[in-house]
Amino acid sequence: MKRFAVLLCGASIATCFQWFNDRPYAPTPRVSTRKVERKISDCYYKKYLPYNDTESKQCLFFTGGNSYIPGELYNNFLTKLSEKNIIVNVVNEDLKKNQVALKAVTNNEPTVIVAHSSGTSEALAQCKYLDNVERMVLLDPVDSRILTDRGNMDKPYDFSYQSLNEIFMINAEKSYKWRMFPPRIPFIPLFSLTMDKIDVPNKNKLNVREYGHSDILDYYWGLIMHNSISEGVDNRNPLMIEEYHEWLSELIGDYIHNCTITRNPAIIHYID
């Protein structure tokens, strides 16, 4: 019986890792990284920093809840993203209010914005002050202008006077699905930010199967959300969340480094 259990466990792990082994492309090299706290213009913020940042790229990460959610809830994902030789600067309330400091954080070097949920609206609002941002990655973007700028909710964001020219939208499909039996409403039923609301020349979109809005969070936070208001992947094995974070960070890391989006039908976690 014990031998059978070991074999069954091994088969489950092999299945979980199958998407990783089937990929025909070379993964982004992993580097050691650390989380540090920095201060600039009286603003404290968190930074995920590769130990060897030679040839590293950088991003600004806007958390959900209009960037009021602490970055610590995303620690596992952000660590993995930084391991792709990316400097991750986590935007908080202090940085949002100080555009000079926010620009200084990037050293005026090319920067990609990565935003989750309603952090998207905050990120889009900051683009007017960041002429070194040409690309954005939007994860389940929410248009929170209903709270701050309701009169313009039906209008697209206009970036004709800014540097932004490309977005990459990644939607976790369970964030948008209705279910009758048992009844469940989607976490983002009405205020999702759609492609037509962003007026830029280049737009890319990818839908992630089986996962939900909060699966990007660290395991226990995602589990709390799954069991309450934000349904995620059915298999709550920590390995599934770990590998989802690895896959997502690899996808975004490749986009940040190479301006490419890897579409591979062998990877079971997403469909176009």
PDB file of C-alpha atoms in Angstrom:
ATOM      1  CA  MET A   1       0.000   0.000   0.000  1.00  0.00           C
ATOM      2  CA  LYS A   2       2.821   2.387   0.886  1.00  0.00           C
ATOM      3  CA  ARG A   3       4.555   1.614  -2.421  1.00  0.00           C
ATOM      4  CA  PHE A   4       1.337   2.351  -4.327  1.00  0.00           C
ATOM      5  CA  ALA A   5       0.968   5.697  -2.530  1.00  0.00           C
ATOM      6  CA  VAL A   6       4.521   6.662  -3.446  1.00  0.00           C
ATOM      7  CA  LEU A   7       3.904   5.772  -7.106  1.00  0.00           C
ATOM      8  CA  LEU A   8       0.644   7.740  -7.115  1.00  0.00           C
ATOM      9  CA  CYS A   9       2.345  10.783  -5.595  1.00  0.00           C
ATOM     10  CA  GLY A  10       5.117  10.583  -8.174  1.00  0.00           C
ATOM     11  CA  ALA A  11       2.606  10.396 -11.029  1.00  0.00           C
ATOM     12  CA  SER A  12       0.784  13.469  -9.703  1.00  0.00           C
ATOM     13  CA  ILE A  13       3.995  15.469  -9.480  1.00  0.00           C
ATOM     14  CA  ALA A  14       4.994  14.395 -12.987  1.00  0.00           C
ATOM     15  CA  THR A  15       1.636  15.552 -14.332  1.00  0.00           C
ATOM     16  CA  CYS A  16       1.947  18.861 -12.513  1.00  0.00           C
ATOM     17  CA  PHE A  17       5.346  19.507 -14.071  1.00  0.00           C
ATOM     18  CA  GLN A  18       4.479  18.225 -17.547  1.00  0.00           C
ATOM     19  CA  TRP A  19       3.803  21.692 -18.992  1.00  0.00           C
ATOM     20  CA  PHE A  20       7.288  22.773 -17.907  1.00  0.00           C
ATOM     21  CA  ASN A  21       9.021  19.783 -19.509  1.00  0.00           C
ATOM     22  CA  ASP A  22       7.120  20.015 -22.784  1.00  0.00           C
ATOM     23  CA  ARG A  23       8.213  23.541 -23.637  1.00  0.00           C
ATOM     24  CA  PRO A  24      10.382  23.690 -26.782  1.00  0.00           C
ATOM     25  CA  TYR A  25      11.937  27.052 -25.931  1.00  0.00           C
ATOM     26  CA  ALA A  26      14.809  27.718 -23.525  1.00  0.00           C
ATOM     27  CA  PRO A  27      13.627  29.184 -20.210  1.00  0.00           C
ATOM     28  CA  THR A  28      14.920  32.538 -19.044  1.00  0.00           C
ATOM     29  CA  PRO A  29      18.037  31.921 -16.915  1.00  0.00           C
ATOM     30  CA  ARG A  30      17.311  32.114 -13.193  1.00  0.00           C
ATOM     31  CA  VAL A  31      19.416  34.298 -10.920  1.00  0.00           C
ATOM     32  CA  SER A  32      19.544  34.718  -7.152  1.00  0.00           C
ATOM     33  CA  THR A  33      17.494  37.599  -5.834  1.00  0.00           C
ATOM     34  CA  ARG A  34      16.623  39.384  -2.610  1.00  0.00           C
ATOM     35  CA  LYS A  35      13.945  41.702  -1.252  1.00  0.00           C
ATOM     36  CA  VAL A  36      15.140  45.023   0.132  1.00  0.00           C
ATOM     37  CA  GLU A  37      13.611  48.248   1.379  1.00  0.00           C
ATOM     38  CA  ARG A  38      14.696  51.510  -0.185  1.00  0.00           C
ATOM     39  CA  LYS A  39      14.054  55.177   0.539  1.00  0.00           C
ATOM     40  CA  ILE A  40      13.828  57.982  -1.994  1.00  0.00           C
ATOM     41  CA  SER A  41      12.523  61.510  -1.324  1.00  0.00           C
ATOM     42  CA  ASP A  42      11.099  60.381   2.046  1.00  0.00           C
ATOM     43  CA  CYS A  43       9.244  57.529   0.312  1.00  0.00           C
ATOM     44  CA  TYR A  44       9.935  53.987   1.483  1.00  0.00           C
ATOM     45  CA  TYR A  45       9.247  51.159  -0.950  1.00  0.00           C
ATOM     46  CA  LYS A  46      10.060  47.465  -1.492  1.00  0.00           C
ATOM     47  CA  LYS A  47      12.342  46.257  -4.230  1.00  0.00           C
ATOM     48  CA  TYR A  48      13.130  42.748  -5.504  1.00  0.00           C
ATOM     49  CA  LEU A  49      16.713  42.925  -6.649  1.00  0.00           C
ATOM     50  CA  PRO A  50      18.880  40.308  -8.402  1.00  0.00           C
ATOM     51  CA  TYR A  51      22.257  39.900  -6.678  1.00  0.00           C
ATOM     52  CA  ASN A  52      23.941  40.169 -10.045  1.00  0.00           C
ATOM     53  CA  ASP A  53      21.940  42.757 -11.966  1.00  0.00           C
ATOM     54  CA  THR A  54      24.175  42.744 -15.030  1.00  0.00           C
ATOM     55  CA  GLU A  55      21.953  43.017 -18.114  1.00  0.00           C
ATOM     56  CA  SER A  56      18.883  43.063 -15.889  1.00  0.00           C
ATOM     57  CA  LYS A  57      15.643  44.768 -16.930  1.00  0.00           C
ATOM     58  CA  GLN A  58      13.243  46.541 -14.598  1.00  0.00           C
ATOM     59  CA  CYS A  59       9.546  46.918 -13.961  1.00  0.00           C
ATOM     60  CA  LEU A  60       7.154  48.818 -11.736  1.00  0.00           C
ATOM     61  CA  PHE A  61       4.587  46.548 -10.089  1.00  0.00           C
ATOM     62  CA  PHE A  62       1.163  47.968  -9.141  1.00  0.00           C
ATOM     63  CA  THR A  63      -0.781  45.732  -6.741  1.00  0.00           C
ATOM     64  CA  GLY A  64      -4.549  45.264  -6.653  1.00  0.00           C
ATOM     65  CA  GLY A  65      -6.958  47.335  -4.613  1.00  0.00           C
ATOM     66  CA  ASN A  66      -5.787  50.484  -6.423  1.00  0.00           C
ATOM     67  CA  SER A  67      -2.276  49.585  -5.254  1.00  0.00           C
ATOM     68  CA  TYR A  68      -3.250  49.658  -1.565  1.00  0.00           C
ATOM     69  CA  ILE A  69      -2.810  45.878  -1.184  1.00  0.00           C
ATOM     70  CA  PRO A  70       0.634  45.202   0.337  1.00  0.00           C
ATOM     71  CA  GLY A  71       3.170  43.760  -2.064  1.00  0.00           C
ATOM     72  CA  GLU A  72       3.949  41.055   0.521  1.00  0.00           C
ATOM     73  CA  LEU A  73       0.814  39.194  -0.601  1.00  0.00           C
ATOM     74  CA  TYR A  74       2.508  38.685  -3.986  1.00  0.00           C
ATOM     75  CA  ASN A  75       5.899  37.720  -2.543  1.00  0.00           C
ATOM     76  CA  ASN A  76       6.287  34.324  -4.230  1.00  0.00           C
ATOM     77  CA  PHE A  77       5.340  35.578  -7.690  1.00  0.00           C
ATOM     78  CA  LEU A  78       7.480  38.717  -7.409  1.00  0.00           C
ATOM     79  CA  THR A  79      10.471  36.701  -6.212  1.00  0.00           C
ATOM     80  CA  LYS A  80      10.160  34.400  -9.204  1.00  0.00           C
ATOM     81  CA  LEU A  81       9.815  37.364 -11.554  1.00  0.00           C
ATOM     82  CA  SER A  82      12.957  38.918 -10.099  1.00  0.00           C
ATOM     83  CA  GLU A  83      14.757  35.579 -10.553  1.00  0.00           C
ATOM     84  CA  LYS A  84      14.317  36.156 -14.296  1.00  0.00           C
ATOM     85  CA  ASN A  85      16.946  38.895 -13.881  1.00  0.00           C
ATOM     86  CA  ILE A  86      14.372  41.630 -13.445  1.00  0.00           C
ATOM     87  CA  ILE A  87      14.455  44.429 -10.892  1.00  0.00           C
ATOM     88  CA  VAL A  88      10.927  44.701  -9.467  1.00  0.00           C
ATOM     89  CA  ASN A  89       9.964  48.002  -7.825  1.00  0.00           C
ATOM     90  CA  VAL A  90       6.709  47.682  -5.862  1.00  0.00           C
ATOM     91  CA  VAL A  91       4.608  50.844  -6.090  1.00  0.00           C
ATOM     92  CA  ASN A  92       2.868  51.855  -2.843  1.00  0.00           C
ATOM     93  CA  GLU A  93       0.720  54.752  -1.683  1.00  0.00           C
ATOM     94  CA  ASP A  94       3.703  57.030  -1.036  1.00  0.00           C
ATOM     95  CA  LEU A  95       5.156  56.545  -4.520  1.00  0.00           C
ATOM     96  CA  LYS A  96       1.765  57.054  -6.160  1.00  0.00           C
ATOM     97  CA  LYS A  97       1.516  60.488  -4.580  1.00  0.00           C
ATOM     98  CA  ASN A  98       5.036  61.547  -5.555  1.00  0.00           C
ATOM     99  CA  GLN A  99       5.527  61.314  -9.319  1.00  0.00           C
ATOM    100  CA  VAL A 100       9.037  62.766  -9.106  1.00  0.00           C
ATOM    101  CA  ALA A 101      10.079  60.003  -6.726  1.00  0.00           C
ATOM    102  CA  LEU A 102       8.335  57.374  -8.854  1.00  0.00           C
ATOM    103  CA  LYS A 103      10.284  58.476 -11.918  1.00  0.00           C
ATOM    104  CA  ALA A 104      13.504  58.567  -9.898  1.00  0.00           C
ATOM    105  CA  VAL A 105      12.985  54.954  -8.804  1.00  0.00           C
ATOM    106  CA  THR A 106      13.409  53.898 -12.436  1.00  0.00           C
ATOM    107  CA  ASN A 107      16.593  55.986 -12.915  1.00  0.00           C
ATOM    108  CA  ASN A 108      14.895  57.213 -16.081  1.00  0.00           C
ATOM    109  CA  GLU A 109      15.793  53.919 -17.768  1.00  0.00           C
ATOM    110  CA  PRO A 110      13.424  51.841 -19.946  1.00  0.00           C
ATOM    111  CA  THR A 111      10.768  50.347 -17.694  1.00  0.00           C
ATOM    112  CA  VAL A 112       7.833  47.982 -18.159  1.00  0.00           C
ATOM    113  CA  ILE A 113       4.777  48.407 -15.934  1.00  0.00           C
ATOM    114  CA  VAL A 114       3.130  45.266 -14.539  1.00  0.00           C
ATOM    115  CA  ALA A 115      -0.264  45.857 -12.904  1.00  0.00           C
ATOM    116  CA  HIS A 116      -2.821  43.562 -11.267  1.00  0.00           C
ATOM    117  CA  SER A 117      -6.569  44.166 -10.985  1.00  0.00           C
ATOM    118  CA  SER A 118      -7.549  47.761 -10.138  1.00  0.00           C
ATOM    119  CA  GLY A 119      -3.878  48.637  -9.834  1.00  0.00           C
ATOM    120  CA  THR A 120      -4.217  49.004 -13.599  1.00  0.00           C
ATOM    121  CA  SER A 121      -6.098  52.293 -13.326  1.00  0.00           C
ATOM    122  CA  GLU A 122      -3.399  53.652 -11.032  1.00  0.00           C
ATOM    123  CA  ALA A 123      -0.700  52.495 -13.443  1.00  0.00           C
ATOM    124  CA  LEU A 124      -2.406  54.055 -16.463  1.00  0.00           C
ATOM    125  CA  ALA A 125      -2.797  57.340 -14.587  1.00  0.00           C
ATOM    126  CA  GLN A 126       0.939  57.399 -13.830  1.00  0.00           C
ATOM    127  CA  CYS A 127       1.972  56.873 -17.452  1.00  0.00           C
ATOM    128  CA  LYS A 128       1.689  60.604 -18.163  1.00  0.00           C
ATOM    129  CA  TYR A 129       4.628  61.159 -15.805  1.00  0.00           C
ATOM    130  CA  LEU A 130       6.726  58.246 -17.086  1.00  0.00           C
ATOM    131  CA  ASP A 131       8.063  58.897 -20.562  1.00  0.00           C
ATOM    132  CA  ASN A 132      10.395  55.898 -20.157  1.00  0.00           C
ATOM    133  CA  VAL A 133       7.464  53.435 -20.166  1.00  0.00           C
ATOM    134  CA  GLU A 134       6.520  52.073 -23.589  1.00  0.00           C
ATOM    135  CA  ARG A 135       4.995  48.719 -22.593  1.00  0.00           C
ATOM    136  CA  MET A 136       2.591  47.423 -19.944  1.00  0.00           C
ATOM    137  CA  VAL A 137       1.529  43.982 -18.711  1.00  0.00           C
ATOM    138  CA  LEU A 138      -2.032  44.004 -17.359  1.00  0.00           C
ATOM    139  CA  LEU A 139      -3.190  41.072 -15.198  1.00  0.00           C
ATOM    140  CA  ASP A 140      -6.992  40.828 -14.928  1.00  0.00           C
ATOM    141  CA  PRO A 141      -7.234  44.609 -15.362  1.00  0.00           C
ATOM    142  CA  VAL A 142     -10.106  46.442 -13.656  1.00  0.00           C
ATOM    143  CA  ASP A 143     -11.309  49.896 -14.651  1.00  0.00           C
ATOM    144  CA  SER A 144     -11.741  51.611 -11.279  1.00  0.00           C
ATOM    145  CA  ARG A 145     -12.673  54.973 -12.787  1.00  0.00           C
ATOM    146  CA  ILE A 146     -16.205  54.310 -11.517  1.00  0.00           C
ATOM    147  CA  LEU A 147     -14.828  55.393  -8.136  1.00  0.00           C
ATOM    148  CA  THR A 148     -12.671  58.314  -9.234  1.00  0.00           C
ATOM    149  CA  ASP A 149     -13.733  59.470 -12.714  1.00  0.00           C
ATOM    150  CA  ARG A 150     -17.190  58.061 -13.442  1.00  0.00           C
ATOM    151  CA  GLY A 151     -17.874  60.563 -16.219  1.00  0.00           C
ATOM    152  CA  ASN A 152     -15.151  59.018 -18.372  1.00  0.00           C
ATOM    153  CA  MET A 153     -15.952  55.351 -17.697  1.00  0.00           C
ATOM    154  CA  ASP A 154     -17.202  54.780 -21.240  1.00  0.00           C
ATOM    155  CA  LYS A 155     -14.271  56.547 -22.877  1.00  0.00           C
ATOM    156  CA  PRO A 156     -10.964  54.915 -23.828  1.00  0.00           C
ATOM    157  CA  TYR A 157      -7.756  55.942 -22.149  1.00  0.00           C
ATOM    158  CA  ASP A 158      -5.895  58.323 -24.467  1.00  0.00           C
ATOM    159  CA  PHE A 159      -2.125  57.877 -24.709  1.00  0.00           C
ATOM    160  CA  SER A 160      -1.531  59.897 -27.855  1.00  0.00           C
ATOM    161  CA  TYR A 161       0.629  62.350 -25.885  1.00  0.00           C
ATOM    162  CA  GLN A 162       2.599  59.696 -24.008  1.00  0.00           C
ATOM    163  CA  SER A 163       5.255  57.097 -24.749  1.00  0.00           C
ATOM    164  CA  LEU A 164       3.094  54.020 -24.108  1.00  0.00           C
ATOM    165  CA  ASN A 165       2.584  52.096 -27.355  1.00  0.00           C
ATOM    166  CA  GLU A 166       1.976  48.454 -26.385  1.00  0.00           C
ATOM    167  CA  ILE A 167      -0.002  46.435 -23.847  1.00  0.00           C
ATOM    168  CA  PHE A 168      -0.005  42.732 -23.030  1.00  0.00           C
ATOM    169  CA  MET A 169      -3.230  41.694 -21.285  1.00  0.00           C
ATOM    170  CA  ILE A 170      -3.368  38.393 -19.361  1.00  0.00           C
ATOM    171  CA  ASN A 171      -6.780  37.305 -18.096  1.00  0.00           C
ATOM    172  CA  ALA A 172      -7.385  34.406 -15.685  1.00  0.00           C
ATOM    173  CA  GLU A 173     -10.601  32.962 -17.117  1.00  0.00           C
ATOM    174  CA  LYS A 174     -12.258  32.020 -13.820  1.00  0.00           C
ATOM    175  CA  SER A 175     -12.329  35.720 -12.953  1.00  0.00           C
ATOM    176  CA  TYR A 176     -14.958  36.228 -15.652  1.00  0.00           C
ATOM    177  CA  LYS A 177     -17.040  33.017 -15.661  1.00  0.00           C
ATOM    178  CA  TRP A 178     -20.579  32.692 -14.366  1.00  0.00           C
ATOM    179  CA  ARG A 179     -21.665  29.383 -12.851  1.00  0.00           C
ATOM    180  CA  MET A 180     -25.244  28.223 -12.333  1.00  0.00           C
ATOM    181  CA  PHE A 181     -24.780  25.016 -10.315  1.00  0.00           C
ATOM    182  CA  PRO A 182     -23.670  25.661  -7.692  1.00  0.00           C
ATOM    183  CA  PRO A 183     -24.343  29.371  -8.305  1.00  0.00           C
ATOM    184  CA  ARG A 184     -21.328  31.661  -8.332  1.00  0.00           C
ATOM    185  CA  ILE A 185     -20.799  35.090  -9.793  1.00  0.00           C
ATOM    186  CA  PRO A 186     -17.437  36.027 -11.317  1.00  0.00           C
ATOM    187  CA  PHE A 187     -15.064  38.185  -9.295  1.00  0.00           C
ATOM    188  CA  ILE A 188     -14.835  40.735 -12.129  1.00  0.00           C
ATOM    189  CA  PRO A 189     -18.375  40.798 -13.558  1.00  0.00           C
ATOM    190  CA  LEU A 190     -18.845  44.392 -14.707  1.00  0.00           C
ATOM    191  CA  PHE A 191     -15.774  46.583 -14.436  1.00  0.00           C
ATOM    192  CA  SER A 192     -13.131  44.648 -16.329  1.00  0.00           C
ATOM    193  CA  LEU A 193     -10.915  46.789 -18.517  1.00  0.00           C
ATOM    194  CA  THR A 194     -11.290  45.671 -22.131  1.00  0.00           C
ATOM    195  CA  MET A 195      -8.955  46.160 -25.074  1.00  0.00           C
ATOM    196  CA  ASP A 196     -11.140  48.816 -26.675  1.00  0.00           C
ATOM    197  CA  LYS A 197     -10.677  51.043 -23.613  1.00  0.00           C
ATOM    198  CA  ILE A 198      -6.926  51.424 -24.226  1.00  0.00           C
ATOM    199  CA  ASP A 199      -5.947  53.447 -27.269  1.00  0.00           C
ATOM    200  CA  VAL A 200      -2.445  52.231 -28.134  1.00  0.00           C
ATOM    201  CA  PRO A 201      -1.057  50.921 -31.456  1.00  0.00           C
ATOM    202  CA  ASN A 202      -0.124  47.401 -30.294  1.00  0.00           C
ATOM    203  CA  LYS A 203      -2.341  45.145 -28.213  1.00  0.00           C
ATOM    204  CA  ASN A 204      -1.859  41.519 -27.194  1.00  0.00           C
ATOM    205  CA  LYS A 205      -4.162  39.317 -25.143  1.00  0.00           C
ATOM    206  CA  LEU A 206      -3.883  35.879 -23.600  1.00  0.00           C
ATOM    207  CA  ASN A 207      -6.447  33.937 -21.547  1.00  0.00           C
ATOM    208  CA  VAL A 208      -5.373  31.558 -18.785  1.00  0.00           C
ATOM    209  CA  ARG A 209      -7.523  28.479 -18.343  1.00  0.00           C
ATOM    210  CA  GLU A 210      -8.575  27.044 -14.991  1.00  0.00           C
ATOM    211  CA  TYR A 211      -7.062  29.819 -12.862  1.00  0.00           C
ATOM    212  CA  GLY A 212      -8.673  32.741 -11.092  1.00  0.00           C
ATOM    213  CA  HIS A 213      -8.068  36.332 -10.101  1.00  0.00           C
ATOM    214  CA  SER A 214      -6.346  35.633  -6.783  1.00  0.00           C
ATOM    215  CA  ASP A 215      -4.162  32.681  -7.762  1.00  0.00           C
ATOM    216  CA  ILE A 216      -1.323  35.159  -8.335  1.00  0.00           C
ATOM    217  CA  LEU A 217      -1.237  35.746  -4.556  1.00  0.00           C
ATOM    218  CA  ASP A 218       0.859  33.722  -2.141  1.00  0.00           C
ATOM    219  CA  TYR A 219      -0.654  30.318  -1.439  1.00  0.00           C
ATOM    220  CA  TYR A 220      -2.535  30.956   1.806  1.00  0.00           C
ATOM    221  CA  TRP A 221      -3.891  34.353   0.723  1.00  0.00           C
ATOM    222  CA  GLY A 222      -5.068  32.809  -2.528  1.00  0.00           C
ATOM    223  CA  LEU A 223      -6.686  29.960  -0.596  1.00  0.00           C
ATOM    224  CA  ILE A 224      -8.622  32.415   1.587  1.00  0.00           C
ATOM    225  CA  MET A 225      -9.880  34.228  -1.513  1.00  0.00           C
ATOM    226  CA  HIS A 226     -10.739  30.935  -3.249  1.00  0.00           C
ATOM    227  CA  ASN A 227     -12.845  29.823  -0.285  1.00  0.00           C
ATOM    228  CA  SER A 228     -14.689  33.142  -0.075  1.00  0.00           C
ATOM    229  CA  ILE A 229     -15.206  35.570  -2.959  1.00  0.00           C
ATOM    230  CA  SER A 230     -12.688  34.788  -5.712  1.00  0.00           C
ATOM    231  CA  GLU A 231     -12.716  31.246  -7.081  1.00  0.00           C
ATOM    232  CA  GLY A 232      -9.406  29.961  -8.383  1.00  0.00           C
ATOM    233  CA  VAL A 233      -7.996  26.718  -9.716  1.00  0.00           C
ATOM    234  CA  ASP A 234      -9.883  23.656  -8.370  1.00  0.00           C
ATOM    235  CA  ASN A 235      -6.727  21.764  -7.409  1.00  0.00           C
ATOM    236  CA  ARG A 236      -5.423  23.709  -4.416  1.00  0.00           C
ATOM    237  CA  ASN A 237      -2.256  21.653  -4.147  1.00  0.00           C
ATOM    238  CA  PRO A 238       0.510  24.154  -3.288  1.00  0.00           C
ATOM    239  CA  LEU A 239       2.547  22.697  -6.157  1.00  0.00           C
ATOM    240  CA  MET A 240      -0.070  23.892  -8.640  1.00  0.00           C
ATOM    241  CA  ILE A 241       0.145  27.456  -7.334  1.00  0.00           C
ATOM    242  CA  GLU A 242       3.938  27.285  -7.240  1.00  0.00           C
ATOM    243  CA  GLU A 243       4.114  26.175 -10.864  1.00  0.00           C
ATOM    244  CA  TYR A 244       1.523  28.740 -11.928  1.00  0.00           C
ATOM    245  CA  HIS A 245       3.688  31.491 -10.446  1.00  0.00           C
ATOM    246  CA  GLU A 246       6.726  30.034 -12.189  1.00  0.00           C
ATOM    247  CA  TRP A 247       4.960  29.850 -15.545  1.00  0.00           C
ATOM    248  CA  LEU A 248       3.477  33.344 -15.219  1.00  0.00           C
ATOM    249  CA  SER A 249       6.786  34.904 -14.172  1.00  0.00           C
ATOM    250  CA  GLU A 250       8.538  33.169 -17.069  1.00  0.00           C
ATOM    251  CA  LEU A 251       5.942  34.419 -19.543  1.00  0.00           C
ATOM    252  CA  ILE A 252       6.191  38.008 -18.281  1.00  0.00           C
ATOM    253  CA  GLY A 253       9.962  37.823 -17.883  1.00  0.00           C
ATOM    254  CA  ASP A 254      10.373  36.731 -21.490  1.00  0.00           C
ATOM    255  CA  TYR A 255       8.153  39.610 -22.606  1.00  0.00           C
ATOM    256  CA  ILE A 256      10.110  42.159 -20.562  1.00  0.00           C
ATOM    257  CA  HIS A 257      13.501  40.940 -21.783  1.00  0.00           C
ATOM    258  CA  ASN A 258      12.746  40.094 -25.401  1.00  0.00           C
ATOM    259  CA  CYS A 259       9.459  41.839 -26.300  1.00  0.00           C
ATOM    260  CA  THR A 260       8.097  38.410 -27.222  1.00  0.00           C
ATOM    261  CA  ILE A 261       5.019  36.464 -26.149  1.00  0.00           C
ATOM    262  CA  THR A 262       5.446  32.713 -26.052  1.00  0.00           C
ATOM    263  CA  ARG A 263       2.358  30.853 -27.287  1.00  0.00           C
ATOM    264  CA  ASN A 264       2.751  27.105 -26.986  1.00  0.00           C
ATOM    265  CA  PRO A 265      -0.230  24.702 -27.095  1.00  0.00           C
ATOM    266  CA  ALA A 266       1.771  22.185 -25.051  1.00  0.00           C
ATOM    267  CA  ILE A 267       1.479  24.465 -22.037  1.00  0.00           C
ATOM    268  CA  ILE A 268      -1.828  23.411 -20.539  1.00  0.00           C
ATOM    269  CA  HIS A 269      -2.310  26.499 -18.394  1.00  0.00           C
ATOM    270  CA  TYR A 270      -3.568  28.827 -21.098  1.00  0.00           C
ATOM    271  CA  ILE A 271      -5.340  29.239 -24.409  1.00  0.00           C
ATOM    272  CA  ASP A 272      -5.378  32.236 -26.731  1.00  0.00           C
TER     273      ASP A 272
END
